[in-house]
Amino acid sequence: MNFVRKLGMLVVALAVAGAIGNPLASGQEAAATEPAFTCPAAPDAVVSLSIGSRYQNNSATRSEISQESNDDVNKALEPVETFINDLSKMANVAYLDEPDGQEEADCTMAWLHSWANGGALTELNSLNARLAISPRLAGMGLAYLQAKDKASPNPERDKVIVDWFEKQGTAVITFFSTEAGPLANRNNLRAWAGLAMASIGKITGDEKTQAWARDSYKALVCGAEDSGALPAEMERGERALHYQLHALAPLAVTIGLIDPDGLADDELCRTKLISIAEFTFAAVKDPAIVADLVGKQQVFSGDGESELASYQMAWAEPYLKRYSNAMLEDYVAPLRPLKYSKLGGNLSAIYGQKLPPSE
């Protein structure tokens, strides 16, 4: 073999060896050169909000939807919903220590600072807007708790956010004490307000806010029927099951915030929460259980859908983290990942690892 041929073979061999040893030459170059996460500018803060009722004026059970009014409400809430959906995705990346986690934590905090600094949601100009605010605050509060410890320290930024949450919490508690009325204080609206105050109480460290969240939780859970039916939701006609699910969702997350170690299970009516979950799960599988109870065929959604949406079972993840139920586990397994931004985002991922921060 002549020298030139040997040299050529050596070059080829070295090139092959280099390709094997060099990850950039073995199909990973695209992954290695993907751009790092860049925080987009926060959407403009929604300061003022005014919405009407979704229901027909003559609906005694507040269960018969006016399609035109429902569309108007959805349109008014859309910028807020989009903000929370995107915020929760970034907060989840941070909380789960995924690539670019710190960058997305910083972006989560930057977005919250932008809205807090802009006075977001401080002008709620209708009763229904004040009723609707709690689930949105819950989603923002849970995103803050997920991202805070992963984000770069910034006391000035954090103070603006915490002060905003504190004012929002005070406004919600005042509203439920003075304006919301007896029905809102015993149905899913109070459950969502309880979750919002549980998260805000963690953020601000305010004991009164935390106590209000605890009392809200106990009022609904301890006040359930022995069967697990929530009395106020069973008054909602064809949407009784829909609202039973809508109330259970925040309750299942709230208990992990107010009693993360399970030390107050008895005080917090553990057996009643289990009854609520088991009644709801049984009715999901057989809606006739609720239909027979209330005298009307059930629909699963506010838009009249007869099919269950996967997000409506997202409560199962925090519930199963705390209490075992093999049949419920089997039921939700093919529905995963279960996501609900107002409950914290990707609950399957979050509760597969650990509970939301309790401090």
mmCIF file of C-alpha atoms in Angstrom, residues 9-321:
data_model
loop_
_atom_site.group_PDB
_atom_site.id
_atom_site.type_symbol
_atom_site.label_atom_id
_atom_site.label_comp_id
_atom_site.label_asym_id
_atom_site.label_seq_id
_atom_site.Cartn_x
_atom_site.Cartn_y
_atom_site.Cartn_z
ATOM 1 C CA MET A 9 -7.222 5.981 4.911
ATOM 2 C CA LEU A 10 -5.823 7.580 8.074
ATOM 3 C CA VAL A 11 -7.665 10.837 7.366
ATOM 4 C CA VAL A 12 -10.927 8.956 6.858
ATOM 5 C CA ALA A 13 -10.420 6.988 10.079
ATOM 6 C CA LEU A 14 -9.682 10.125 12.053
ATOM 7 C CA ALA A 15 -12.749 11.803 10.596
ATOM 8 C CA VAL A 16 -14.961 8.859 11.580
ATOM 9 C CA ALA A 17 -13.478 8.742 15.079
ATOM 10 C CA GLY A 18 -14.020 12.462 15.414
ATOM 11 C CA ALA A 19 -17.637 12.134 14.376
ATOM 12 C CA ILE A 20 -18.201 9.396 16.938
ATOM 13 C CA GLY A 21 -16.537 11.339 19.700
ATOM 14 C CA ASN A 22 -18.034 14.706 18.786
ATOM 15 C CA PRO A 23 -21.711 15.065 19.774
ATOM 16 C CA LEU A 24 -22.122 17.983 17.376
ATOM 17 C CA ALA A 25 -21.257 15.660 14.499
ATOM 18 C CA SER A 26 -23.592 12.849 15.586
ATOM 19 C CA GLY A 27 -26.995 14.364 14.969
ATOM 20 C CA GLN A 28 -27.071 16.607 18.058
ATOM 21 C CA GLU A 29 -25.912 19.813 16.427
ATOM 22 C CA ALA A 30 -29.453 21.160 16.057
ATOM 23 C CA ALA A 31 -30.197 20.588 19.724
ATOM 24 C CA ALA A 32 -26.942 22.169 20.797
ATOM 25 C CA THR A 33 -27.540 25.285 18.773
ATOM 26 C CA GLU A 34 -31.179 25.850 19.756
ATOM 27 C CA PRO A 35 -31.584 29.412 20.990
ATOM 28 C CA ALA A 36 -31.873 29.890 24.724
ATOM 29 C CA PHE A 37 -35.166 31.061 26.179
ATOM 30 C CA THR A 38 -35.794 34.760 25.654
ATOM 31 C CA CYS A 39 -38.381 36.383 27.871
ATOM 32 C CA PRO A 40 -41.071 38.030 25.752
ATOM 33 C CA ALA A 41 -42.494 41.367 26.795
ATOM 34 C CA ALA A 42 -45.402 41.030 29.180
ATOM 35 C CA PRO A 43 -48.825 41.734 27.687
ATOM 36 C CA ASP A 44 -50.361 45.037 28.654
ATOM 37 C CA ALA A 45 -51.917 44.860 32.105
ATOM 38 C CA VAL A 46 -55.690 44.534 32.159
ATOM 39 C CA VAL A 47 -56.615 47.215 34.657
ATOM 40 C CA SER A 48 -60.375 47.544 34.234
ATOM 41 C CA LEU A 49 -62.793 44.660 33.947
ATOM 42 C CA SER A 50 -66.555 44.717 33.633
ATOM 43 C CA ILE A 51 -68.558 41.632 32.741
ATOM 44 C CA GLY A 52 -72.181 40.614 32.929
ATOM 45 C CA SER A 53 -73.770 37.285 33.744
ATOM 46 C CA ARG A 54 -73.405 34.258 31.492
ATOM 47 C CA TYR A 55 -76.966 33.234 32.256
ATOM 48 C CA GLN A 56 -80.385 34.155 30.988
ATOM 49 C CA ASN A 57 -82.104 36.787 33.099
ATOM 50 C CA ASN A 58 -85.006 34.499 33.928
ATOM 51 C CA SER A 59 -82.848 31.523 34.957
ATOM 52 C CA ALA A 60 -83.809 30.883 38.587
ATOM 53 C CA THR A 61 -81.059 28.280 39.068
ATOM 54 C CA ARG A 62 -78.430 30.313 37.195
ATOM 55 C CA SER A 63 -77.945 27.348 34.893
ATOM 56 C CA GLU A 64 -79.475 28.380 31.553
ATOM 57 C CA ILE A 65 -76.769 30.002 29.469
ATOM 58 C CA SER A 66 -77.325 33.020 27.252
ATOM 59 C CA GLN A 67 -74.977 32.304 24.350
ATOM 60 C CA GLU A 68 -74.573 35.977 23.487
ATOM 61 C CA SER A 69 -73.769 36.945 27.072
ATOM 62 C CA ASN A 70 -71.463 33.968 27.457
ATOM 63 C CA ASP A 71 -69.515 35.005 24.362
ATOM 64 C CA ASP A 72 -69.232 38.563 25.684
ATOM 65 C CA VAL A 73 -67.873 37.335 29.024
ATOM 66 C CA ASN A 74 -65.333 35.067 27.346
ATOM 67 C CA LYS A 75 -64.169 37.902 25.103
ATOM 68 C CA ALA A 76 -63.705 40.266 28.042
ATOM 69 C CA LEU A 77 -61.759 37.674 30.032
ATOM 70 C CA GLU A 78 -59.628 36.417 27.133
ATOM 71 C CA PRO A 79 -56.584 38.707 27.725
ATOM 72 C CA VAL A 80 -56.494 37.680 31.388
ATOM 73 C CA GLU A 81 -56.897 33.999 30.569
ATOM 74 C CA THR A 82 -54.101 34.140 27.996
ATOM 75 C CA PHE A 83 -51.816 35.872 30.485
ATOM 76 C CA ILE A 84 -52.423 33.201 33.149
ATOM 77 C CA ASN A 85 -52.020 30.307 30.706
ATOM 78 C CA ASP A 86 -48.650 31.602 29.483
ATOM 79 C CA LEU A 87 -47.560 32.550 33.003
ATOM 80 C CA SER A 88 -48.281 29.080 34.367
ATOM 81 C CA LYS A 89 -46.288 27.410 31.600
ATOM 82 C CA MET A 90 -43.200 29.456 32.467
ATOM 83 C CA ALA A 91 -43.691 28.895 36.189
ATOM 84 C CA ASN A 92 -43.975 25.138 35.631
ATOM 85 C CA VAL A 93 -40.663 25.057 33.749
ATOM 86 C CA ALA A 94 -39.041 26.850 36.668
ATOM 87 C CA TYR A 95 -40.658 24.720 39.362
ATOM 88 C CA LEU A 96 -39.808 21.438 37.655
ATOM 89 C CA ASP A 97 -36.142 22.457 37.120
ATOM 90 C CA GLU A 98 -36.370 22.047 33.368
ATOM 91 C CA PRO A 99 -33.789 23.595 30.997
ATOM 92 C CA ASP A 100 -33.889 27.411 31.137
ATOM 93 C CA GLY A 101 -35.739 27.098 34.437
ATOM 94 C CA GLN A 102 -34.147 30.141 36.015
ATOM 95 C CA GLU A 103 -34.694 32.245 32.914
ATOM 96 C CA GLU A 104 -38.368 31.290 32.846
ATOM 97 C CA ALA A 105 -38.642 31.927 36.580
ATOM 98 C CA ASP A 106 -37.229 35.406 36.032
ATOM 99 C CA CYS A 107 -39.687 35.931 33.190
ATOM 100 C CA THR A 108 -42.596 34.784 35.361
ATOM 101 C CA MET A 109 -41.608 37.349 37.976
ATOM 102 C CA ALA A 110 -41.064 40.034 35.329
ATOM 103 C CA TRP A 111 -44.566 39.465 33.960
ATOM 104 C CA LEU A 112 -46.109 39.580 37.424
ATOM 105 C CA HIS A 113 -44.161 42.754 38.186
ATOM 106 C CA SER A 114 -45.391 44.338 34.968
ATOM 107 C CA TRP A 115 -49.010 43.631 35.813
ATOM 108 C CA ALA A 116 -48.635 44.579 39.466
ATOM 109 C CA ASN A 117 -46.842 47.803 38.606
ATOM 110 C CA GLY A 118 -49.545 48.565 36.047
ATOM 111 C CA GLY A 119 -52.348 48.177 38.577
ATOM 112 C CA ALA A 120 -53.793 45.082 36.935
ATOM 113 C CA LEU A 121 -57.346 44.126 37.865
ATOM 114 C CA THR A 122 -57.756 46.981 40.318
ATOM 115 C CA GLU A 123 -60.855 48.412 38.635
ATOM 116 C CA LEU A 124 -63.526 45.726 38.801
ATOM 117 C CA ASN A 125 -66.546 47.602 37.608
ATOM 118 C CA SER A 126 -69.303 45.019 37.920
ATOM 119 C CA LEU A 127 -70.512 42.478 40.449
ATOM 120 C CA ASN A 128 -69.699 39.618 38.101
ATOM 121 C CA ALA A 129 -66.169 40.898 37.580
ATOM 122 C CA ARG A 130 -65.637 40.860 41.343
ATOM 123 C CA LEU A 131 -67.087 37.353 41.503
ATOM 124 C CA ALA A 132 -64.837 36.165 38.662
ATOM 125 C CA ILE A 133 -61.542 37.533 39.959
ATOM 126 C CA SER A 134 -60.661 34.823 42.507
ATOM 127 C CA PRO A 135 -59.799 31.956 40.116
ATOM 128 C CA ARG A 136 -57.543 34.343 38.158
ATOM 129 C CA LEU A 137 -55.772 35.487 41.320
ATOM 130 C CA ALA A 138 -55.347 31.851 42.316
ATOM 131 C CA GLY A 139 -53.587 31.059 39.043
ATOM 132 C CA MET A 140 -51.274 34.056 39.392
ATOM 133 C CA GLY A 141 -50.547 33.321 43.051
ATOM 134 C CA LEU A 142 -49.653 29.697 42.378
ATOM 135 C CA ALA A 143 -47.365 30.768 39.517
ATOM 136 C CA TYR A 144 -45.590 33.152 41.891
ATOM 137 C CA LEU A 145 -45.094 30.398 44.485
ATOM 138 C CA GLN A 146 -43.656 28.067 41.852
ATOM 139 C CA ALA A 147 -41.227 30.598 40.397
ATOM 140 C CA LYS A 148 -40.168 32.711 43.381
ATOM 141 C CA ASP A 149 -37.395 30.507 44.795
ATOM 142 C CA LYS A 150 -35.969 29.790 41.336
ATOM 143 C CA ALA A 151 -35.817 33.414 40.195
ATOM 144 C CA SER A 152 -32.880 35.769 40.554
ATOM 145 C CA PRO A 153 -33.116 37.839 43.755
ATOM 146 C CA ASN A 154 -34.733 41.228 43.219
ATOM 147 C CA PRO A 155 -36.232 42.746 46.390
ATOM 148 C CA GLU A 156 -37.631 45.835 44.655
ATOM 149 C CA ARG A 157 -39.443 43.734 42.045
ATOM 150 C CA ASP A 158 -40.763 41.358 44.678
ATOM 151 C CA LYS A 159 -42.090 44.152 46.886
ATOM 152 C CA VAL A 160 -44.187 45.557 44.058
ATOM 153 C CA ILE A 161 -45.665 42.112 43.383
ATOM 154 C CA VAL A 162 -46.296 41.261 47.033
ATOM 155 C CA ASP A 163 -47.921 44.638 47.712
ATOM 156 C CA TRP A 164 -50.220 44.108 44.725
ATOM 157 C CA PHE A 165 -51.208 40.634 45.919
ATOM 158 C CA GLU A 166 -51.838 42.014 49.406
ATOM 159 C CA LYS A 167 -54.212 44.676 48.068
ATOM 160 C CA GLN A 168 -56.007 42.130 45.912
ATOM 161 C CA GLY A 169 -56.417 39.816 48.889
ATOM 162 C CA THR A 170 -57.865 42.582 51.036
ATOM 163 C CA ALA A 171 -60.310 43.491 48.269
ATOM 164 C CA VAL A 172 -61.516 39.896 47.863
ATOM 165 C CA ILE A 173 -62.082 39.357 51.582
ATOM 166 C CA THR A 174 -63.907 42.686 51.864
ATOM 167 C CA PHE A 175 -66.087 41.824 48.873
ATOM 168 C CA PHE A 176 -67.152 38.465 50.301
ATOM 169 C CA SER A 177 -67.843 40.082 53.668
ATOM 170 C CA THR A 178 -69.946 42.943 52.344
ATOM 171 C CA GLU A 179 -71.266 42.358 48.838
ATOM 172 C CA ALA A 180 -71.026 38.801 47.554
ATOM 173 C CA GLY A 181 -74.161 37.526 49.283
ATOM 174 C CA PRO A 182 -75.024 34.259 51.048
ATOM 175 C CA LEU A 183 -75.044 32.013 47.966
ATOM 176 C CA ALA A 184 -71.578 33.073 46.772
ATOM 177 C CA ASN A 185 -70.292 32.512 50.303
ATOM 178 C CA ARG A 186 -71.264 28.848 50.282
ATOM 179 C CA ASN A 187 -70.668 27.712 46.705
ATOM 180 C CA ASN A 188 -67.780 27.280 44.274
ATOM 181 C CA LEU A 189 -67.123 31.026 44.231
ATOM 182 C CA ARG A 190 -66.074 30.881 47.881
ATOM 183 C CA ALA A 191 -63.990 27.765 47.181
ATOM 184 C CA TRP A 192 -62.018 29.628 44.519
ATOM 185 C CA ALA A 193 -61.686 32.667 46.777
ATOM 186 C CA GLY A 194 -60.319 30.341 49.449
ATOM 187 C CA LEU A 195 -57.662 29.024 47.073
ATOM 188 C CA ALA A 196 -56.744 32.551 45.996
ATOM 189 C CA MET A 197 -56.353 33.616 49.638
ATOM 190 C CA ALA A 198 -54.402 30.466 50.499
ATOM 191 C CA SER A 199 -51.842 31.317 47.824
ATOM 192 C CA ILE A 200 -51.823 35.045 48.634
ATOM 193 C CA GLY A 201 -51.498 34.266 52.338
ATOM 194 C CA LYS A 202 -48.363 32.254 51.555
ATOM 195 C CA ILE A 203 -47.004 35.077 49.436
ATOM 196 C CA THR A 204 -47.607 37.858 51.958
ATOM 197 C CA GLY A 205 -47.210 35.842 55.139
ATOM 198 C CA ASP A 206 -50.423 37.401 56.461
ATOM 199 C CA GLU A 207 -52.005 35.150 59.089
ATOM 200 C CA LYS A 208 -55.479 36.681 58.740
ATOM 201 C CA THR A 209 -55.531 35.932 55.035
ATOM 202 C CA GLN A 210 -54.401 32.372 55.707
ATOM 203 C CA ALA A 211 -57.089 31.993 58.381
ATOM 204 C CA TRP A 212 -59.748 33.258 55.966
ATOM 205 C CA ALA A 213 -58.639 30.668 53.414
ATOM 206 C CA ARG A 214 -58.821 27.950 56.044
ATOM 207 C CA ASP A 215 -62.300 29.029 57.174
ATOM 208 C CA SER A 216 -63.469 29.113 53.553
ATOM 209 C CA TYR A 217 -62.225 25.594 52.980
ATOM 210 C CA LYS A 218 -63.879 24.291 56.136
ATOM 211 C CA ALA A 219 -67.192 25.992 55.369
ATOM 212 C CA LEU A 220 -67.537 24.139 52.077
ATOM 213 C CA VAL A 221 -65.975 20.795 52.932
ATOM 214 C CA CYS A 222 -67.402 20.369 56.415
ATOM 215 C CA GLY A 223 -70.776 21.588 55.138
ATOM 216 C CA ALA A 224 -71.062 18.909 52.459
ATOM 217 C CA GLU A 225 -73.750 16.263 52.646
ATOM 218 C CA ASP A 226 -72.627 12.909 54.030
ATOM 219 C CA SER A 227 -72.988 11.583 50.482
ATOM 220 C CA GLY A 228 -70.369 14.082 49.284
ATOM 221 C CA ALA A 229 -72.820 16.277 47.402
ATOM 222 C CA LEU A 230 -72.222 20.001 47.837
ATOM 223 C CA PRO A 231 -75.635 21.508 48.669
ATOM 224 C CA ALA A 232 -75.178 24.834 46.880
ATOM 225 C CA GLU A 233 -74.028 23.119 43.687
ATOM 226 C CA MET A 234 -76.959 20.701 43.720
ATOM 227 C CA GLU A 235 -79.207 23.746 43.316
ATOM 228 C CA ARG A 236 -77.798 24.436 39.840
ATOM 229 C CA GLY A 237 -80.144 22.277 37.800
ATOM 230 C CA GLU A 238 -78.590 20.729 34.684
ATOM 231 C CA ARG A 239 -75.184 22.136 35.665
ATOM 232 C CA ALA A 240 -75.100 20.707 39.186
ATOM 233 C CA LEU A 241 -72.367 18.198 38.318
ATOM 234 C CA HIS A 242 -70.451 20.836 36.378
ATOM 235 C CA TYR A 243 -70.366 23.070 39.455
ATOM 236 C CA GLN A 244 -69.651 20.176 41.815
ATOM 237 C CA LEU A 245 -66.497 19.604 39.754
ATOM 238 C CA HIS A 246 -65.818 23.341 39.647
ATOM 239 C CA ALA A 247 -65.935 23.551 43.452
ATOM 240 C CA LEU A 248 -63.887 20.429 44.134
ATOM 241 C CA ALA A 249 -61.009 21.654 41.940
ATOM 242 C CA PRO A 250 -59.859 24.527 44.198
ATOM 243 C CA LEU A 251 -60.609 22.584 47.383
ATOM 244 C CA ALA A 252 -58.237 19.786 46.330
ATOM 245 C CA VAL A 253 -55.384 22.275 45.881
ATOM 246 C CA THR A 254 -56.211 24.461 48.881
ATOM 247 C CA ILE A 255 -55.781 21.691 51.434
ATOM 248 C CA GLY A 256 -52.181 21.191 50.302
ATOM 249 C CA LEU A 257 -51.471 24.862 50.946
ATOM 250 C CA ILE A 258 -53.184 25.205 54.318
ATOM 251 C CA ASP A 259 -52.102 21.802 55.676
ATOM 252 C CA PRO A 260 -49.162 20.520 53.602
ATOM 253 C CA ASP A 261 -48.098 17.898 56.147
ATOM 254 C CA GLY A 262 -51.556 16.467 56.803
ATOM 255 C CA LEU A 263 -51.444 17.345 60.489
ATOM 256 C CA ALA A 264 -54.931 18.873 60.560
ATOM 257 C CA ASP A 265 -56.799 16.230 58.559
ATOM 258 C CA ASP A 266 -59.433 15.674 61.238
ATOM 259 C CA GLU A 267 -60.002 19.389 61.859
ATOM 260 C CA LEU A 268 -60.344 19.926 58.110
ATOM 261 C CA CYS A 269 -63.026 17.247 57.783
ATOM 262 C CA ARG A 270 -60.951 14.636 55.988
ATOM 263 C CA THR A 271 -63.815 12.157 55.685
ATOM 264 C CA LYS A 272 -66.032 14.796 54.083
ATOM 265 C CA LEU A 273 -63.394 15.692 51.470
ATOM 266 C CA ILE A 274 -63.037 12.013 50.610
ATOM 267 C CA SER A 275 -66.819 11.757 50.321
ATOM 268 C CA ILE A 276 -66.916 14.809 48.024
ATOM 269 C CA ALA A 277 -64.226 13.336 45.782
ATOM 270 C CA GLU A 278 -65.804 9.879 45.676
ATOM 271 C CA PHE A 279 -69.295 11.267 44.990
ATOM 272 C CA THR A 280 -67.928 13.469 42.201
ATOM 273 C CA PHE A 281 -65.927 10.651 40.643
ATOM 274 C CA ALA A 282 -68.908 8.306 40.756
ATOM 275 C CA ALA A 283 -71.089 10.965 39.107
ATOM 276 C CA VAL A 284 -68.513 11.590 36.393
ATOM 277 C CA LYS A 285 -68.725 7.920 35.494
ATOM 278 C CA ASP A 286 -72.510 7.896 35.866
ATOM 279 C CA PRO A 287 -74.096 11.379 35.632
ATOM 280 C CA ALA A 288 -77.473 9.814 36.393
ATOM 281 C CA ILE A 289 -76.424 9.899 40.056
ATOM 282 C CA VAL A 290 -76.739 13.680 40.035
ATOM 283 C CA ALA A 291 -79.544 13.741 37.472
ATOM 284 C CA ASP A 292 -81.709 11.605 39.755
ATOM 285 C CA LEU A 293 -80.840 13.824 42.697
ATOM 286 C CA VAL A 294 -81.695 17.143 41.052
ATOM 287 C CA GLY A 295 -84.279 16.000 38.519
ATOM 288 C CA LYS A 296 -82.419 17.163 35.388
ATOM 289 C CA GLN A 297 -80.061 15.555 32.881
ATOM 290 C CA GLN A 298 -76.545 16.863 33.398
ATOM 291 C CA VAL A 299 -74.126 18.714 31.121
ATOM 292 C CA PHE A 300 -70.450 18.928 31.937
ATOM 293 C CA SER A 301 -69.567 22.432 30.822
ATOM 294 C CA GLY A 302 -70.853 25.968 30.922
ATOM 295 C CA ASP A 303 -71.293 25.769 27.143
ATOM 296 C CA GLY A 304 -73.636 22.806 27.414
ATOM 297 C CA GLU A 305 -71.160 20.101 26.392
ATOM 298 C CA SER A 306 -72.190 16.593 27.353
ATOM 299 C CA GLU A 307 -68.594 15.297 27.294
ATOM 300 C CA LEU A 308 -66.166 15.700 30.169
ATOM 301 C CA ALA A 309 -63.100 17.848 29.432
ATOM 302 C CA SER A 310 -59.822 16.474 30.787
ATOM 303 C CA TYR A 311 -59.044 19.656 32.748
ATOM 304 C CA GLN A 312 -62.177 19.017 34.808
ATOM 305 C CA MET A 313 -60.394 16.030 36.336
ATOM 306 C CA ALA A 314 -57.201 17.950 37.153
ATOM 307 C CA TRP A 315 -58.243 17.996 40.825
ATOM 308 C CA ALA A 316 -57.426 14.285 40.909
ATOM 309 C CA GLU A 317 -53.669 14.948 40.906
ATOM 310 C CA PRO A 318 -53.458 16.877 44.207
ATOM 311 C CA TYR A 319 -56.140 14.629 45.672
ATOM 312 C CA LEU A 320 -54.251 11.418 44.780
ATOM 313 C CA LYS A 321 -51.064 12.918 46.163
#
